[in-house]
Amino acid sequence: MLVSVVIRTLNEEEHLEELLQAIAVQKVAAHEIETVIVDSGSTDSTLNIAERYGCRVTFISQADFSFGRSLNIGCEFANGGYLVFVSGHCIPVDEDWLANLIKPLQENVASYSYGRQLGRDTTKYSEHRFFEKTFPEYSKIPQQGYFCNNANAAITRESWQQFKFDEELSGLEDMHLAQQLVNSEGNVAYVADAPVYHIHNESWKQVRIRYEREAYALHQIMPQLHFTLGDFARYFLSGTLSDTSAAIREGRFLREFPGIFIFRLMHYWGTYKGNHEVRRLSHELKQRYFYAKDMERDLYHD
């Protein structure tokens, strides 16, 4: 069966070649691989790199972009029976990544799977800790609940066609589809043996906007969830203390504490703001959520 690896790109030249090299060496017996790029207006060498590696390329305008819509376009454009999603700044750790990720789908244990995420040398200390907690070293096949993450995931074409990704959400399109799947008695699997390095080189403002965007989407998916100022204070304090204790045990307190403090502040303040953002996703809000890096760059050059 053909496996389609779908990658959303916008100026991903920094890590894209390493990602495509890693895809090229994957060991997937009895499967062929195609790589599909869904580009939303790259102005760097992203498209040249994609062409060099024989990727099939389709496009979405920035005016039409949402995470769900871009993935739906990529899945429609792809030919594979298994649809694999990986971020343009994620790098498979080994050559068995793809085979392990799609294994629960092949064995009909689950129809949606996601793999482990690890930090790398540029990853902020608290995000390393977040990855360790959210993506543990043991698998759950199938898992309870519908958490999922499309930075490193796979779904059967049939399941995607049945539900498709919500095109209006500002994020968490993966969890929304997984929720529908589980509610229809389907299964999601977490595969620890399918790890990638997830490389975030974000400013502190971009960290806040990422968590704000995700909280905004979560409130749309589960409107009964409320994140109060008291929750902000409690989680900020708890997260900061937990990370600080770990840094002390590792002898890294002086080096890591400033970053721990700011990361957890941006994490939970963004969560609070996103949870309380109730208006429809406006053009201004869409630009801030989807193109935060470009907005900062334009502001800097102005």
mmCIF file with all atom_site columns, N, CA and C in Angstrom, residues 26-28 94 96-106 113 141 191-195:
data_model
loop_
_atom_site.group_PDB
_atom_site.id
_atom_site.type_symbol
_atom_site.label_atom_id
_atom_site.label_alt_id
_atom_site.label_comp_id
_atom_site.label_asym_id
_atom_site.label_entity_id
_atom_site.label_seq_id
_atom_site.pdbx_PDB_ins_code
_atom_site.Cartn_x
_atom_site.Cartn_y
_atom_site.Cartn_z
_atom_site.occupancy
_atom_site.B_iso_or_equiv
_atom_site.pdbx_formal_charge
_atom_site.auth_seq_id
_atom_site.auth_comp_id
_atom_site.auth_asym_id
_atom_site.auth_atom_id
_atom_site.pdbx_PDB_model_num
ATOM 1  N N  . GLN A 1 26  ? 13.533 5.564  5.382  1.00 0.00 ? 26  GLN A N  1
ATOM 2  C CA . GLN A 1 26  ? 12.625 4.769  6.195  1.00 0.00 ? 26  GLN A CA 1
ATOM 3  C C  . GLN A 1 26  ? 12.482 3.348  5.648  1.00 0.00 ? 26  GLN A C  1
ATOM 4  N N  . LYS A 1 27  ? 12.427 2.386  6.557  1.00 0.00 ? 27  LYS A N  1
ATOM 5  C CA . LYS A 1 27  ? 12.249 0.978  6.203  1.00 0.00 ? 27  LYS A CA 1
ATOM 6  C C  . LYS A 1 27  ? 10.778 0.616  6.385  1.00 0.00 ? 27  LYS A C  1
ATOM 7  N N  . VAL A 1 28  ? 10.073 0.514  5.288  1.00 0.00 ? 28  VAL A N  1
ATOM 8  C CA . VAL A 1 28  ? 8.651  0.155  5.336  1.00 0.00 ? 28  VAL A CA 1
ATOM 9  C C  . VAL A 1 28  ? 8.410  -0.970 4.327  1.00 0.00 ? 28  VAL A C  1
ATOM 10 N N  . ASP A 1 94  ? 14.787 7.720  13.869 1.00 0.00 ? 94  ASP A N  1
ATOM 11 C CA . ASP A 1 94  ? 15.451 6.557  13.275 1.00 0.00 ? 94  ASP A CA 1
ATOM 12 C C  . ASP A 1 94  ? 14.693 6.105  12.028 1.00 0.00 ? 94  ASP A C  1
ATOM 13 N N  . ASP A 1 96  ? 13.054 3.406  11.521 1.00 0.00 ? 96  ASP A N  1
ATOM 14 C CA . ASP A 1 96  ? 11.862 2.599  11.798 1.00 0.00 ? 96  ASP A CA 1
ATOM 15 C C  . ASP A 1 96  ? 10.659 3.443  12.190 1.00 0.00 ? 96  ASP A C  1
ATOM 16 N N  . TRP A 1 97  ? 10.833 4.749  12.204 1.00 0.00 ? 97  TRP A N  1
ATOM 17 C CA . TRP A 1 97  ? 9.761  5.665  12.626 1.00 0.00 ? 97  TRP A CA 1
ATOM 18 C C  . TRP A 1 97  ? 8.457  5.406  11.894 1.00 0.00 ? 97  TRP A C  1
ATOM 19 N N  . LEU A 1 98  ? 8.505  5.380  10.584 1.00 0.00 ? 98  LEU A N  1
ATOM 20 C CA . LEU A 1 98  ? 7.276  5.289  9.796  1.00 0.00 ? 98  LEU A CA 1
ATOM 21 C C  . LEU A 1 98  ? 6.607  3.924  9.944  1.00 0.00 ? 98  LEU A C  1
ATOM 22 N N  . ALA A 1 99  ? 7.396  2.868  9.910  1.00 0.00 ? 99  ALA A N  1
ATOM 23 C CA . ALA A 1 99  ? 6.838  1.520  10.057 1.00 0.00 ? 99  ALA A CA 1
ATOM 24 C C  . ALA A 1 99  ? 6.148  1.364  11.404 1.00 0.00 ? 99  ALA A C  1
ATOM 25 N N  . ASN A 1 100 ? 6.760  1.876  12.453 1.00 0.00 ? 100 ASN A N  1
ATOM 26 C CA . ASN A 1 100 ? 6.162  1.768  13.790 1.00 0.00 ? 100 ASN A CA 1
ATOM 27 C C  . ASN A 1 100 ? 4.900  2.629  13.917 1.00 0.00 ? 100 ASN A C  1
ATOM 28 N N  . LEU A 1 101 ? 4.912  3.790  13.269 1.00 0.00 ? 101 LEU A N  1
ATOM 29 C CA . LEU A 1 101 ? 3.773  4.703  13.383 1.00 0.00 ? 101 LEU A CA 1
ATOM 30 C C  . LEU A 1 101 ? 2.522  4.126  12.731 1.00 0.00 ? 101 LEU A C  1
ATOM 31 N N  . ILE A 1 102 ? 2.683  3.462  11.586 1.00 0.00 ? 102 ILE A N  1
ATOM 32 C CA . ILE A 1 102 ? 1.509  2.945  10.878 1.00 0.00 ? 102 ILE A CA 1
ATOM 33 C C  . ILE A 1 102 ? 1.140  1.522  11.309 1.00 0.00 ? 102 ILE A C  1
ATOM 34 N N  . LYS A 1 103 ? 1.952  0.893  12.145 1.00 0.00 ? 103 LYS A N  1
ATOM 35 C CA . LYS A 1 103 ? 1.694  -0.495 12.542 1.00 0.00 ? 103 LYS A CA 1
ATOM 36 C C  . LYS A 1 103 ? 0.326  -0.694 13.186 1.00 0.00 ? 103 LYS A C  1
ATOM 37 N N  . PRO A 1 104 ? -0.117 0.167  14.128 1.00 0.00 ? 104 PRO A N  1
ATOM 38 C CA . PRO A 1 104 ? -1.459 -0.030 14.699 1.00 0.00 ? 104 PRO A CA 1
ATOM 39 C C  . PRO A 1 104 ? -2.564 0.064  13.651 1.00 0.00 ? 104 PRO A C  1
ATOM 40 N N  . LEU A 1 105 ? -2.343 0.848  12.591 1.00 0.00 ? 105 LEU A N  1
ATOM 41 C CA . LEU A 1 105 ? -3.316 0.965  11.521 1.00 0.00 ? 105 LEU A CA 1
ATOM 42 C C  . LEU A 1 105 ? -3.349 -0.312 10.691 1.00 0.00 ? 105 LEU A C  1
ATOM 43 N N  . GLN A 1 106 ? -2.159 -0.847 10.391 1.00 0.00 ? 106 GLN A N  1
ATOM 44 C CA . GLN A 1 106 ? -2.071 -2.096 9.631  1.00 0.00 ? 106 GLN A CA 1
ATOM 45 C C  . GLN A 1 106 ? -2.724 -3.248 10.374 1.00 0.00 ? 106 GLN A C  1
ATOM 46 N N  . SER A 1 113 ? -3.096 7.176  14.813 1.00 0.00 ? 113 SER A N  1
ATOM 47 C CA . SER A 1 113 ? -1.981 6.969  15.740 1.00 0.00 ? 113 SER A CA 1
ATOM 48 C C  . SER A 1 113 ? -1.119 8.218  15.779 1.00 0.00 ? 113 SER A C  1
ATOM 49 N N  . ILE A 1 141 ? -1.505 1.323  23.170 1.00 0.00 ? 141 ILE A N  1
ATOM 50 C CA . ILE A 1 141 ? -2.072 0.841  21.911 1.00 0.00 ? 141 ILE A CA 1
ATOM 51 C C  . ILE A 1 141 ? -3.191 -0.156 22.200 1.00 0.00 ? 141 ILE A C  1
ATOM 52 N N  . VAL A 1 191 ? 2.207  5.689  19.993 1.00 0.00 ? 191 VAL A N  1
ATOM 53 C CA . VAL A 1 191 ? 3.308  4.797  19.654 1.00 0.00 ? 191 VAL A CA 1
ATOM 54 C C  . VAL A 1 191 ? 4.623  5.437  20.089 1.00 0.00 ? 191 VAL A C  1
ATOM 55 N N  . ALA A 1 192 ? 5.151  5.000  21.221 1.00 0.00 ? 192 ALA A N  1
ATOM 56 C CA . ALA A 1 192 ? 6.403  5.573  21.729 1.00 0.00 ? 192 ALA A CA 1
ATOM 57 C C  . ALA A 1 192 ? 7.594  5.216  20.850 1.00 0.00 ? 192 ALA A C  1
ATOM 58 N N  . ASP A 1 193 ? 7.482  4.109  20.091 1.00 0.00 ? 193 ASP A N  1
ATOM 59 C CA . ASP A 1 193 ? 8.580  3.660  19.230 1.00 0.00 ? 193 ASP A CA 1
ATOM 60 C C  . ASP A 1 193 ? 8.602  4.365  17.880 1.00 0.00 ? 193 ASP A C  1
ATOM 61 N N  . ALA A 1 194 ? 7.826  5.450  17.740 1.00 0.00 ? 194 ALA A N  1
ATOM 62 C CA . ALA A 1 194 ? 7.832  6.247  16.511 1.00 0.00 ? 194 ALA A CA 1
ATOM 63 C C  . ALA A 1 194 ? 8.167  7.693  16.863 1.00 0.00 ? 194 ALA A C  1
ATOM 64 N N  . PRO A 1 195 ? 9.401  7.921  17.370 1.00 0.00 ? 195 PRO A N  1
ATOM 65 C CA . PRO A 1 195 ? 9.729  9.263  17.874 1.00 0.00 ? 195 PRO A CA 1
ATOM 66 C C  . PRO A 1 195 ? 10.255 10.213 16.797 1.00 0.00 ? 195 PRO A C  1
#
